[in-house]
Structure formats: C-alpha cells, structure tokens
Coordinates of C-alpha atoms and ligand atoms in Angstrom, one line a residue:
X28 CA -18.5 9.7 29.6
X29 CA -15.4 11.8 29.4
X30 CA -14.3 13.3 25.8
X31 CA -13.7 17.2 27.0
X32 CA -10.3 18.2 26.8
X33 CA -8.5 19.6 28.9
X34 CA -9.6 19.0 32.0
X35 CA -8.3 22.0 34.0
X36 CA -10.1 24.6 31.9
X37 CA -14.1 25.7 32.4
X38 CA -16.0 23.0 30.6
X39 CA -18.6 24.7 28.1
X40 CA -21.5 22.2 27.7
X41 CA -22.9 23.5 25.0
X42 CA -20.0 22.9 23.0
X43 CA -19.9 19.1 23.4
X44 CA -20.0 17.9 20.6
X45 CA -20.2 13.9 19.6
X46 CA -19.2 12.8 16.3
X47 CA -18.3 9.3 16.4
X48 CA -20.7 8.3 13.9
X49 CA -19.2 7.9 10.1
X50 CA -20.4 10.2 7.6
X51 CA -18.9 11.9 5.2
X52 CA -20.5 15.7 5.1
X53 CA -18.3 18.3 5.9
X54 CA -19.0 20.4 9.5
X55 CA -19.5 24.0 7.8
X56 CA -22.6 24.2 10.1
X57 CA -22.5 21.7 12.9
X58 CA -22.0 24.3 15.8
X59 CA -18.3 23.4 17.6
X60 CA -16.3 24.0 20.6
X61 CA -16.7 27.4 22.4
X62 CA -14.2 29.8 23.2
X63 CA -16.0 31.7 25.7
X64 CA -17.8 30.9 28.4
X65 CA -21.3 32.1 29.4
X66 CA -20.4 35.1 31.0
X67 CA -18.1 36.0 28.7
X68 CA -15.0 34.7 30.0
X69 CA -11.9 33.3 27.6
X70 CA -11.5 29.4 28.2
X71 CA -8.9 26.9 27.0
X72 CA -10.4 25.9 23.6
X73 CA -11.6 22.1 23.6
X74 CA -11.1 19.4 21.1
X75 CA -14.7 17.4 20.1
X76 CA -13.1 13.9 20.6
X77 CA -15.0 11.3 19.7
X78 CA -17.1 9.1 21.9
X79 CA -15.6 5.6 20.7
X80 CA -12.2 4.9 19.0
X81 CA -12.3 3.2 15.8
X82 CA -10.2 0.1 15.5
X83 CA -8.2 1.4 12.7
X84 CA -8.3 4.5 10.9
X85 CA -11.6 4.9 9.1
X86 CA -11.6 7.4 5.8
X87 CA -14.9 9.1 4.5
X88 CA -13.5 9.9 0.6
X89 CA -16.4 11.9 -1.0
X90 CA -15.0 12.8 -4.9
X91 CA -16.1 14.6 -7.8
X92 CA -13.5 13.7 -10.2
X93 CA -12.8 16.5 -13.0
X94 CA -10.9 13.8 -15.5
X95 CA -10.2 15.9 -18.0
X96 CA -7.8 17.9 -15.8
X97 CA -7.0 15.2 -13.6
X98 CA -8.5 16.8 -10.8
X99 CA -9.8 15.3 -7.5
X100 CA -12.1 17.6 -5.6
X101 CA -12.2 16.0 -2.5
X102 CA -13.9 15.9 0.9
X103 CA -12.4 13.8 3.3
X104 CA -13.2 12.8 6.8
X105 CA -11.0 10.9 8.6
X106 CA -11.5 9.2 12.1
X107 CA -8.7 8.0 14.0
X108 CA -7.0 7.1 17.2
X109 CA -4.2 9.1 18.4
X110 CA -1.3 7.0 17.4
X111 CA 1.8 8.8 19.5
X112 CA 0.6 7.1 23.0
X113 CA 1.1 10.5 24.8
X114 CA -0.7 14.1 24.4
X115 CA 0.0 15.6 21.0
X116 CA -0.5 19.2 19.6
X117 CA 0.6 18.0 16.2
X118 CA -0.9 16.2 13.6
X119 CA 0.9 15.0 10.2
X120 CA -0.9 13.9 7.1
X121 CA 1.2 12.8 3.6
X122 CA -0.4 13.1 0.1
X123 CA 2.5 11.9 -2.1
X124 CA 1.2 12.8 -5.7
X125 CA 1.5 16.5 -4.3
X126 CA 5.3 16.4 -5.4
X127 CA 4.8 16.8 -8.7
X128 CA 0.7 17.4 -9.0
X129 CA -0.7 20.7 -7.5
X130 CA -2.6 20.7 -4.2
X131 CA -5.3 23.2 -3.0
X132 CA -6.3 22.9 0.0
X133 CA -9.4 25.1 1.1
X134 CA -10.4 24.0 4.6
X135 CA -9.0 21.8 7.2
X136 CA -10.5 21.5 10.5
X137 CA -11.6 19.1 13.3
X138 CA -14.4 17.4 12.4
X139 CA -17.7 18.9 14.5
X140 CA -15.6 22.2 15.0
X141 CA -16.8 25.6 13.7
X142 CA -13.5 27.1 12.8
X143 CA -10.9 26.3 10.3
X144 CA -7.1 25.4 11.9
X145 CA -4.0 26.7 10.0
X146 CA -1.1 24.4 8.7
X147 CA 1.6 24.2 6.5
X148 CA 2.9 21.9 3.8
X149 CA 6.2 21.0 3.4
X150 CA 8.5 18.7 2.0
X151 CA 7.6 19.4 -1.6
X152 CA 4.1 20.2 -0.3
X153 CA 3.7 16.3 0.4
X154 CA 3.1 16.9 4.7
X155 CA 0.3 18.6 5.8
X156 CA 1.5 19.7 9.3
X157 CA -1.8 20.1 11.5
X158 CA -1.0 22.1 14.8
X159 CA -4.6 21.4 16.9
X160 CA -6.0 24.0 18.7
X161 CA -5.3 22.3 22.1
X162 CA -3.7 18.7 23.2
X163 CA -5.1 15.7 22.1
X164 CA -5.1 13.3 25.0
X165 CA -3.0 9.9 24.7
X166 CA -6.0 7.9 24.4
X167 CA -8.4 9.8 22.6
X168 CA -10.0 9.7 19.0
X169 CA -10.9 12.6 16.8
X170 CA -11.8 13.0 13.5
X171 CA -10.4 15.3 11.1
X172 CA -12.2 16.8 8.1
X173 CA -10.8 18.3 5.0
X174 CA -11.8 20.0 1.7
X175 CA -9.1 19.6 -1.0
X176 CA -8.3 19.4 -4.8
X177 CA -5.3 17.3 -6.1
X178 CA -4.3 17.3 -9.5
X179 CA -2.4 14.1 -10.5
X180 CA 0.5 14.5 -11.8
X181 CA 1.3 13.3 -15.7
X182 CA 3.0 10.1 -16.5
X183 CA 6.7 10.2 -16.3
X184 CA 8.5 7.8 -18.0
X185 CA 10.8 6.2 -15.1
X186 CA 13.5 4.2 -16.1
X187 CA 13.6 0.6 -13.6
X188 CA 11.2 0.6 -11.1
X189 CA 10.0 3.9 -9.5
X190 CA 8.1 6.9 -9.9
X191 CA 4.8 8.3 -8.9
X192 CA 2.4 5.8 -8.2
X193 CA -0.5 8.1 -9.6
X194 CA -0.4 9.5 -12.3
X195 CA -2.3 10.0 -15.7
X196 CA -1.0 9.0 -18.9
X197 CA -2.7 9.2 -22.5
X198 CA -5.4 6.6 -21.9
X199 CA -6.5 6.6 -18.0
X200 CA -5.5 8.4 -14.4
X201 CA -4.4 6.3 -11.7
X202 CA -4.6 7.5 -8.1
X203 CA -2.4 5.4 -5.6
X204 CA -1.9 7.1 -2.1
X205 CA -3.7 10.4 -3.2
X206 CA -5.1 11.4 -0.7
X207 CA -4.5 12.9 3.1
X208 CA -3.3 9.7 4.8
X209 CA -2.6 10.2 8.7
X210 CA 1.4 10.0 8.4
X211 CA 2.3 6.2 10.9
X212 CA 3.9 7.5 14.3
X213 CA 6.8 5.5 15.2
X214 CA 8.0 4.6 18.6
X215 CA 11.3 5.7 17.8
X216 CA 11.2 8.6 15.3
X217 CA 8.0 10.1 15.7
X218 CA 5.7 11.2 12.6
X219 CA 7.3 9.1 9.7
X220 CA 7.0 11.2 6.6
X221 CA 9.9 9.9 4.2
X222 CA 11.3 11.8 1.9
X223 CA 10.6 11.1 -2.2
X224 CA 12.6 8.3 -3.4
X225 CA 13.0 8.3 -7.3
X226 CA 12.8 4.3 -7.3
X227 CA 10.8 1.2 -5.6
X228 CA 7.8 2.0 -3.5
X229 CA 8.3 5.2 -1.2
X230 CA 5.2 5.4 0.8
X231 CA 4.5 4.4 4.1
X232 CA 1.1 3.8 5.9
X233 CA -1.0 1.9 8.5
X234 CA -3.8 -0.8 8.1
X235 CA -7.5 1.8 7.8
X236 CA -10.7 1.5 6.6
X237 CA -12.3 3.1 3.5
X238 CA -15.6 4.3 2.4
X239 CA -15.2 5.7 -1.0
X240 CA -17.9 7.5 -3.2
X241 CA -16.2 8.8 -6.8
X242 CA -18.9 11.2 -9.0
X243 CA -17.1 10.4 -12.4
X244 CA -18.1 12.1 -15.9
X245 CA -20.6 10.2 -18.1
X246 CA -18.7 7.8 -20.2
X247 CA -16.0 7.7 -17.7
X248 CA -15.3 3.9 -16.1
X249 CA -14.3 4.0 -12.6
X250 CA -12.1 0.9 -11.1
X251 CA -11.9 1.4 -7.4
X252 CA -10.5 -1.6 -4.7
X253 CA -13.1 -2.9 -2.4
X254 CA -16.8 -3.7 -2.8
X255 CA -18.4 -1.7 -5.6
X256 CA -21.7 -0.6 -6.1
X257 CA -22.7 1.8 -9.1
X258 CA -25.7 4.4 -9.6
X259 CA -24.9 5.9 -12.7
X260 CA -22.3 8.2 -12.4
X261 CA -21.8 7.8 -8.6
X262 CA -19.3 4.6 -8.2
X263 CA -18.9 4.0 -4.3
X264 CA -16.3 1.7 -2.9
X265 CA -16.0 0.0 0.5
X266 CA -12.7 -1.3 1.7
X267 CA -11.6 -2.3 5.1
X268 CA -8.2 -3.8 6.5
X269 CA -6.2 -1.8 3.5
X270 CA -3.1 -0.3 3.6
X271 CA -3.7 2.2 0.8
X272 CA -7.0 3.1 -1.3
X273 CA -6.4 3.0 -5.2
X274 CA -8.5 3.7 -7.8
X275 CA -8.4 4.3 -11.3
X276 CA -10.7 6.3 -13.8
X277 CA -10.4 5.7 -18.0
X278 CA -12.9 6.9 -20.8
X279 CA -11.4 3.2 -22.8
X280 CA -11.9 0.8 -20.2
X281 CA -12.6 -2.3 -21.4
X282 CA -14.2 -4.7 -18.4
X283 CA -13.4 -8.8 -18.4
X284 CA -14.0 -10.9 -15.3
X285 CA -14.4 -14.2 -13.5
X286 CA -15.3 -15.5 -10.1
X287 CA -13.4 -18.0 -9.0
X288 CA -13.3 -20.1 -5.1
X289 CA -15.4 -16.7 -4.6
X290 CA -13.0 -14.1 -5.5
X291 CA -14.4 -11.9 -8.2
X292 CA -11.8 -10.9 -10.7
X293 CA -11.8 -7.9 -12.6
X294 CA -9.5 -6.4 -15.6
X295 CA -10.0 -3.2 -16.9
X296 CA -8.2 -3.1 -20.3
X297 CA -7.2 -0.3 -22.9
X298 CA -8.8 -1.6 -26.1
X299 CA -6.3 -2.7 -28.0
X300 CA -5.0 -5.4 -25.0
X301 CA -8.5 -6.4 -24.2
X302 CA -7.6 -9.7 -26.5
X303 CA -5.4 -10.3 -23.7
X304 CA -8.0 -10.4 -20.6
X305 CA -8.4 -13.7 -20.3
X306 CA -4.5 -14.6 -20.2
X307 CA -4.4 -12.1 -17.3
X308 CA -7.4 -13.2 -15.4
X309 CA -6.4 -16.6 -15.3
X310 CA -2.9 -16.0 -14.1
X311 CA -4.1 -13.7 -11.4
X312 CA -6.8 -16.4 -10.7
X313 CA -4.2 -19.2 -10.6
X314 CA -1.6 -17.0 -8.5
X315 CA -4.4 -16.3 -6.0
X316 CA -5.2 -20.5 -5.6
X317 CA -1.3 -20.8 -5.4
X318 CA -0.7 -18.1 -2.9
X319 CA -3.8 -19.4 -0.9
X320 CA -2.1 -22.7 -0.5
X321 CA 1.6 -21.5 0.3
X322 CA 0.8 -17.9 2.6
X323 CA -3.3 -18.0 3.7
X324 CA -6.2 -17.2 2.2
X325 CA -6.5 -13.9 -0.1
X326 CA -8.1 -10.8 2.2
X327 CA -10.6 -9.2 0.2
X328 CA -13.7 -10.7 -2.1
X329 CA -12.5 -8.7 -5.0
X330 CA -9.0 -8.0 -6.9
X331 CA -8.8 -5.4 -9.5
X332 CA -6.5 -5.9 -12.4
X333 CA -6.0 -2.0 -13.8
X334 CA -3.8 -1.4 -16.9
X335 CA -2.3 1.9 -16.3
X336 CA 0.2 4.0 -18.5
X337 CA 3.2 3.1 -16.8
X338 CA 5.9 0.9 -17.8
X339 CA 5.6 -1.1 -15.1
X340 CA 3.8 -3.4 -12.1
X341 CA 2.0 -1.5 -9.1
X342 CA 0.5 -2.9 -6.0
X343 CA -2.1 -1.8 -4.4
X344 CA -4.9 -3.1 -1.5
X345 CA -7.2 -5.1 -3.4
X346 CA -5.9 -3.9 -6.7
X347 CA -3.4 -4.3 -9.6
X348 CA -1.8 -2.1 -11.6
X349 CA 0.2 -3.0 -15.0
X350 CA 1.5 -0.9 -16.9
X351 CA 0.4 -0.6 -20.7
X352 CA 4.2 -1.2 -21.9
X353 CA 4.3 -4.8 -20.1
X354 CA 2.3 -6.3 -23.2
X355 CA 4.7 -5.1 -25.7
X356 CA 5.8 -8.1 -27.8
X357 CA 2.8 -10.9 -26.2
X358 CA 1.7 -12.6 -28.7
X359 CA -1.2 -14.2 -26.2
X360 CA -0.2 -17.8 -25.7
X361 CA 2.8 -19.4 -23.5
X362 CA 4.5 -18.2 -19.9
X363 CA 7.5 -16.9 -21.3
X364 CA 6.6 -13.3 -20.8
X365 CA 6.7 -9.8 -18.4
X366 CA 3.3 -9.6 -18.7
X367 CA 2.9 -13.2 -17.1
X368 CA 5.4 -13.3 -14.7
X369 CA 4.7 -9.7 -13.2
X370 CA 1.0 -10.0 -12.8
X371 CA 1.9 -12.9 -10.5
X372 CA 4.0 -11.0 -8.9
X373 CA 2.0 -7.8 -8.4
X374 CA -1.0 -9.9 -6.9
X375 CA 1.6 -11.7 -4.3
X376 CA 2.0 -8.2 -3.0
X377 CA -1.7 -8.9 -1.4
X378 CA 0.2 -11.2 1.0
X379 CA 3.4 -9.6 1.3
X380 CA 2.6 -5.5 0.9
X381 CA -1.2 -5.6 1.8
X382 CA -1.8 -8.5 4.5
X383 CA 1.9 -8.6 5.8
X384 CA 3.0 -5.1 6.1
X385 CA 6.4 -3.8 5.8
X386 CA 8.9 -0.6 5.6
X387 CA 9.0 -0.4 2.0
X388 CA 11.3 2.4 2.2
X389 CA 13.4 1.0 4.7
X390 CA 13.5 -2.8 4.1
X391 CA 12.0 -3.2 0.6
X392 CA 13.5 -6.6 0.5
X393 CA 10.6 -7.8 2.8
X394 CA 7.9 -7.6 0.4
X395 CA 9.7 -7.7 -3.2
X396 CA 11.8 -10.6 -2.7
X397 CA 8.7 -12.8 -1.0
X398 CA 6.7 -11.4 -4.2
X399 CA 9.8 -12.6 -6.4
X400 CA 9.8 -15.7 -4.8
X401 CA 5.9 -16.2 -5.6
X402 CA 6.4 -15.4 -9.2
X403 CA 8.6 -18.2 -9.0
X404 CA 6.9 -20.7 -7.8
X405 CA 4.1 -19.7 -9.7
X406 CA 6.5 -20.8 -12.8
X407 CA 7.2 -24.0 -10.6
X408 CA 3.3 -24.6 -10.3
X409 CA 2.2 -24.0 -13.5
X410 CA 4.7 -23.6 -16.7
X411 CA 7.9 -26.0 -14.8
X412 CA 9.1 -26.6 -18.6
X413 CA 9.8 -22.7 -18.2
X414 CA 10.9 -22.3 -14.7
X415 CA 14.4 -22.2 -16.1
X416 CA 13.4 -19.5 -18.5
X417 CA 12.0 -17.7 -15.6
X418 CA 15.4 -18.1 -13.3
X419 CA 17.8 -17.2 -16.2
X420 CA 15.2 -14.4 -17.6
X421 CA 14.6 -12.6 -14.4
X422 CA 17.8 -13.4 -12.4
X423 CA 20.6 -15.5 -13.6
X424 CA 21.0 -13.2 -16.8
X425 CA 24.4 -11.7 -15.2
X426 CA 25.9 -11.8 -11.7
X427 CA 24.3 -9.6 -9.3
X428 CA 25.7 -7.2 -6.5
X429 CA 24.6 -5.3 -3.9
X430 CA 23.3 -6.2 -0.1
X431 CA 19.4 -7.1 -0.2
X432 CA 18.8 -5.1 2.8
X433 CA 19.3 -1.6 2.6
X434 CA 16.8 1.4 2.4
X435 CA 15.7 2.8 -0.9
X436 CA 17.5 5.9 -0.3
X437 CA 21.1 3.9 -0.2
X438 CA 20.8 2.6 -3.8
X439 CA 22.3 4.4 -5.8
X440 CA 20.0 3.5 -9.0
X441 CA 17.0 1.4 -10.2
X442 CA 19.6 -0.8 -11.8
X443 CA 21.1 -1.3 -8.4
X444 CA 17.8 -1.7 -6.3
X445 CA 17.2 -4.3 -9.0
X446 CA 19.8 -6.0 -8.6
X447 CA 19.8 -6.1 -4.8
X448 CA 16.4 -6.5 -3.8
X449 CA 14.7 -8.6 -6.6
X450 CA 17.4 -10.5 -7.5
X451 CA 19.8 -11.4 -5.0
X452 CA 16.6 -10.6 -2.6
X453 CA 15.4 -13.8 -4.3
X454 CA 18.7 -15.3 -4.5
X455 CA 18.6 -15.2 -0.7
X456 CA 15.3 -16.9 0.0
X457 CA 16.1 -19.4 -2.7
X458 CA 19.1 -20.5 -1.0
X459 CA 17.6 -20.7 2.3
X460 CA 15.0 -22.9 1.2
X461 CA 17.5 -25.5 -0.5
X462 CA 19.4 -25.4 2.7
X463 CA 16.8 -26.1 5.3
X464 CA 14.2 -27.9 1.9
X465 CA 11.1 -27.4 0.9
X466 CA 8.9 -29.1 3.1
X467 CA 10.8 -27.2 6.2
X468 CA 10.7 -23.7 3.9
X469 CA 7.2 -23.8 3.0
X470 CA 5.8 -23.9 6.7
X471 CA 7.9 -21.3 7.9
X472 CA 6.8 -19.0 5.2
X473 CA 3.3 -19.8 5.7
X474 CA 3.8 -19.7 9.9
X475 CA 6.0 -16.5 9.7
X476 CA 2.7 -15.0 7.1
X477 CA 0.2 -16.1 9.9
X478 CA 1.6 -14.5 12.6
X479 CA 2.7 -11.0 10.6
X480 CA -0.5 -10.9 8.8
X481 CA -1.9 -7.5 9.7
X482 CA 1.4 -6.2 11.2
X483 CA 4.4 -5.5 10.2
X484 CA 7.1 -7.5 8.2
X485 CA 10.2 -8.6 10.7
X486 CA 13.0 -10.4 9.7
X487 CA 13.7 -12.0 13.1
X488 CA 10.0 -13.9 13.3
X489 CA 10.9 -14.7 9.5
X490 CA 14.3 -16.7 11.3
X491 CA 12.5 -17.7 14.3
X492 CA 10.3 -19.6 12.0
X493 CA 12.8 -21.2 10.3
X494 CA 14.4 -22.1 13.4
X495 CA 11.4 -23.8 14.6
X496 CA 11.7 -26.4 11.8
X497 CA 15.4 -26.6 10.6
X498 CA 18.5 -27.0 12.1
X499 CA 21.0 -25.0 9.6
X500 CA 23.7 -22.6 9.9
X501 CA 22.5 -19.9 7.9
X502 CA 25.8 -17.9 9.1
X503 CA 27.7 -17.0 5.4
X504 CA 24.3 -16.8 3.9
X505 CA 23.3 -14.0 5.9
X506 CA 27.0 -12.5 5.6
X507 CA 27.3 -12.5 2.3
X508 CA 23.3 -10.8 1.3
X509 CA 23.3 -8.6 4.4
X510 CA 24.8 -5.2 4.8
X511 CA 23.7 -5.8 8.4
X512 CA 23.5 -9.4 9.3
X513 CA 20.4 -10.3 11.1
X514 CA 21.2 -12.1 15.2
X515 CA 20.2 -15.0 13.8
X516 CA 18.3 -17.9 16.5
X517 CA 21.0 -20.7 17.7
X518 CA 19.4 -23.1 15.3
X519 CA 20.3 -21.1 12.4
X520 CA 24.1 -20.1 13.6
X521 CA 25.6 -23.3 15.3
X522 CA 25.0 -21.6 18.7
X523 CA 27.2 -18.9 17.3
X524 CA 28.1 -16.3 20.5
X525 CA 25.0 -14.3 21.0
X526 CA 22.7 -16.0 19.3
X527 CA 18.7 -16.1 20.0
X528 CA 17.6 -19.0 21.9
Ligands
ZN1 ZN1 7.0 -5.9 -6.3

C-alpha cells in the first residue's frame, strides 16, 4: 500500500492515517500527519490520502438548518479524486449563493489532519482557494473536510431568466448549488470557476455522490432530491450520479404524490396552489413516460416538484423547481398555460442538464433547446389541438435574432438569451428534424442521449448521430444559427472541403 506523500521526505508512521471510509464527523480529534520526526527532526509534511479512490466525488452534507435566518450550518466532507492528472498544491471549491448571501467559514482542513489549512475567497467570495500543505500526487484521493455557515441570499426579482438559484423568498428557502462543490478541472483551462452571469444557469459541476442529513426546525418540511428517510426533525437524503444537490425547506408545504412505472412523484405546494397538485403531477408523470420513450429511461426513483418564490423554472438532479409566479392566471384545466408547458420542460432537464451534462455557461443551447424541444413534443403527445398554441405562444410570437451558440456572458440581456437559445435554439433542432424527418431525428436524439449520458453534451456526436441515419446538407442551417458553425460529418455537408468522414 502506498498513500504517503512525498516520497523523498522521512516517512512518519505514526502519522498514517486512512480515511477512506465515508462518514461524515469532522477530524477535530483524529490525530493527523506529523511534522516532526521522532528525534525531533523537521520533515516534509504529508498529505493522509485515502486508501481507495471513489468513482466520483462523494459529499458527507451534515446540516442544521436555522430557517428563520436562512442559515446553513454546515459540516461537509468531501472525498475525491484528484482531477488535474498531474501533482497539484491547489485546490478550488465554488459556493455560488456566496455572492449575494454571507459565508463563514470556521475550519477547513484535510480530512484525518490535525491542523486547520489557510485559504482565501475570491471572486465575490464564491472560490474557496485551498493551498494544501504539500502536493497531491496525480493519482491520488483525499478527502477534504469543512465547517461552514451560508446564509442564502433573499429573493430577487430577476427579470427573464436568471438569478440566484437559492434563495429565500416569503414562503420557503431554496438551496441550489450551496454548498463547497470541488470546482471541474479542465484539460485546457485549469480550475473552471466562472464568473456570475446575471441570466441562464451559471454554474458548473461534475457528476458526485451525496449523503445528505438536514436537522430542520419543528414544523419545518424539508424537500431534498434523492432517497428520503425522516426521523422527526432529522430528514436525510441519499443521491448518487447527480450533478448538483438541491433542497428546499418551507413552514407551508403542502405534500401531493403519485408513483407511477416506479417513479415516486412528489410536489411540495404553497397552500393556496395545492388545488393545483394534481395538474402538475400528472404532467411531470406524463413528461417522464414521454421522455422515457424518446431519450432513456429517467435516472433516479424519485423527482421532486418544489414551488419556490421565484418567477420562474429551475432544474435540479432529481428535483424541480417552479416558481410561485408561474401559476398566475391557471385556472386548473387545459394545456394552454406556463405552468404546463414549463414543468415539462424543467423535468426534461433530467436528461438534458442532469444525465447528459453540458457547459451551461458556455453552450447553454445544449441543454435548453433539447428541453425546449421536449416541451414541445410533450404538446405533440398529449394536447396536439394546442401544439400550435404552444409554437406561436412560446416561439413564433415575433421573429427572433441572435446565434444559438454563444456563452452566457456574450448576450447582452435575458431578452436576448431568450431569443437565441430557447427560441431559435429550438428553431434549430426543429428544422433539422424536418429536414432529415422524424423517424431519422428521433433515433439520433435518443443514440446521441445514450452515448452522452453521464458525460458531457458535444455537438459533434449530436451530428455524427445524425449522420449515421440521414443524408442532408445541413450547411445554411448551421450558418445561419451558428456564430461558429460546427465541421459538420460529410453526410451532413455534401462532402463539403474538410468535412468529418
Ligand atoms: Zn431550461
């Protein structure tokens, strides 16, 4: 067994430590790493790796949640490959609600060591720069432990789409990526730790696994994703394969839910939409049959339909958000509605968000135009006496503008990322799928889902797909949606000059 790093130095036995097992107490008194030897001399300090490396990430979330003043006081373990591929002295962590919320942190150390490391925050105190007290080796795993309180931020009233994804409004907190998430290391680039972007979804993080125990007030209902099991005020959640871990926490909650093909379906409602329940179970229930048939089955036993205070749809792993203002004007019977028509959108994001990943910061139009494509055929499925409605409601209303594939930073507003991505983003897939049809379309998507599910969204094995079951020059398509036309496989270009083969 190796695990003592570095090699070179004086190895202290007595300060091996193994801590590969998951737990989620905090090291305050499990002894650590020495930095002296017997006799007194100073050695190279060590790092108490771990004996195995977990598959993917695995966080310990242990929190006693003050919801009165929003507050999470949190102990986190997190256990973890090293993701750079080479020997790193550097570790990077993002909490997003930091930006506008407060964040304390009292302790952050390597899990199994006795002393405490020093790091910084920056970028609006939403990067938890972690220098370690010596190299972690390429293909070692470590576990980090940390001692924190977050206060979520309030409610802002975005205008579009955008804004905090946690954040407490009048009638319930919702926590999205709130927590110390290990920032993704990228080939090229390093630590990716994006800037704030004031619309679409401007977080970033890897597949990991979650073991999640909330100590809420009494009276307090807690919806976490994942399995849940309750002991009075202890709610503890286990979720695996995720890409983020949500949960929210309301003194109203109202609780409605079915189980249907053996998905359990749960929706947490403020009390004056609980009449409502049932509309939205059974459209998440139906979008959940319809995505099953066009992408592959749904990942988790559970989804979680939250209201929140927002004024909009959220996506989560395993979990829903919609926002209170959504139900404005439903009368509770017929399609033709937001509330409709986003909740099948927001629970296609479990196929294209949660089991096909994607830069949502950099290529949004991966996920939202495959969710607004969803929503449409959902409308196709199930209401087709208003998939007209849906089409001129959603995206025919006015022309649109803008290239479908740019970063969020590049538009210039929500009205523009509107237009661009969800729109014309669905514009674009639309059109492809009358020009290559629908049998053709259909198993591409579904063969392009199969092989990205679990990795990340590319547009080229999106193509490649196609190309594998249409011959179609997809040429002025691409040119005219794309700020940077894709190389596009010799079956989609007429063997244009450089094409894939
Ligand atoms: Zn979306």
């Amino acid at each position: 067994m190796r695990r003592f790093l570095p090699l070179t130095v004086v190895l202290v036995l007595a300060a091996c430590v193994k801590t590969g097992a998951a737990g989620g107490i905090l090291p305050t008194s499990t002894p650590g790493p020495t930095r002296s030897g017997p006799s007194g001399q100073l050695v190279a300090p060590v790092l108490p790796v771990l004996d195995g490396a977990p598959q993917r990430p695995l966080y310990t979330l242990n929190v006693t949640l003050d919801y009165r003043n929003s507050a999470l006081v949190t102990q986190q373990r997190i256990e973890f490959k090293n993701p750079t591929g080479a020997d790193t002295k550097e570790l990077r962590f993002l909490i997003p609600p930091a930006r506008r919320g407060e964040i304390d942190i009292k302790d952050v150390r390597v899990f199994g060591s006795a002393n405490p490391l020093t790091y910084t925050l920056t970028q609006s105190n939403t990067v938890l720069v972690v220098p370690l007290p010596a190299p972690l080796g390429a293909r070692d795993a470590i576990a980090m432990a940390f001692e924190f309180t977050v206060k979520i931020p309030l409610q802002e009233q975005a205008a579009g789409i955008g804004g905090d994804d946690s954040s407490r409004g009048p009638s319930s907190l919702t926590a999205g990526h709130w927590y110390l998430m290990l920032a993704p290391w990228r080939s090229e680039g390093g630590w990716d730790t994006p800037a704030y972007a004031p619309i679409g979804d401007p977080y970033t993080g890897e597949l990991a696994d979650y073991i999640a125990n909330i100590l809420a007030p009494e009276g307090v209902i807690v919806a976490g994703a994942g399995d849940e099991t309750r002991e009075g005020r202890q709610w503890r959640y286990r979720l695996n394969n995720a890409r983020v871990f949500a949960f929210a926490a309301s003194d109203t909650f109202k609780i409605d839910q079915s189980n249907v093909d053996g998905v359990n379906f749960v929706m947490y409602s403020y009390p004056q939409h609980q009449k409502f329940a049932e509309d939205v179970l059974i459209t998440a229930e139906r979008s959940v049959k319809l995505y099953s048939e066009l992408y592959g089955p749904y990942p988790f036993k559970t989804l979680r339909i939250v209201e929140t205070g927002r004024a909009q749809g959220q996506e989560y792993s395993a979990f829903v958000g919609l926002g209170q203002a959504l139900f404005t004007g439903y009368s509770g019977s017929g399609a033709r509605h937001d509330i409709i028509a986003t909740t099948a959108h927001e629970v296609a994001h479990q196929w294209w968000f949660q089991a096909v990943g994607n830069d949502q910061i950099r290529q949004p139009w991966m996920d939202e135009s495959f969710a607004r494509m969803s929503e449409y055929r959902y409308y196709q499925r199930y209401y087709p006496a208003d998939a007209d409605w849906w089409m001129k409601y959603f995206i025919t209303y006015s022309e649109a503008k803008g290239a479908i594939d740019q970063s969020l930073y590049e538009y210039k507003d929500a009205r523009s990322y509107i237009d661009a991505v969800y729109r014309r983003g669905f514009q674009f897939l639309n059109d492809v799928r009358a020009k290559v049809g629908d049998a053709a379309y259909d198993s591409a998507v579904k063969a392009y889902f199969n092989q990205a599910q679990n990795a990340t969204a590319s547009r080229d094995a999106f193509f490649d797909a196609l190309a594998a079951r249409a011959t179609v020059d997809l040429t002025p398509l691409t040119r005219s949606y794309f700020a940077v036309p894709p190389a596009l496989p010799c079956k989609l270009s007429n063997n244009a000059a450089g094409c894939r083969r």
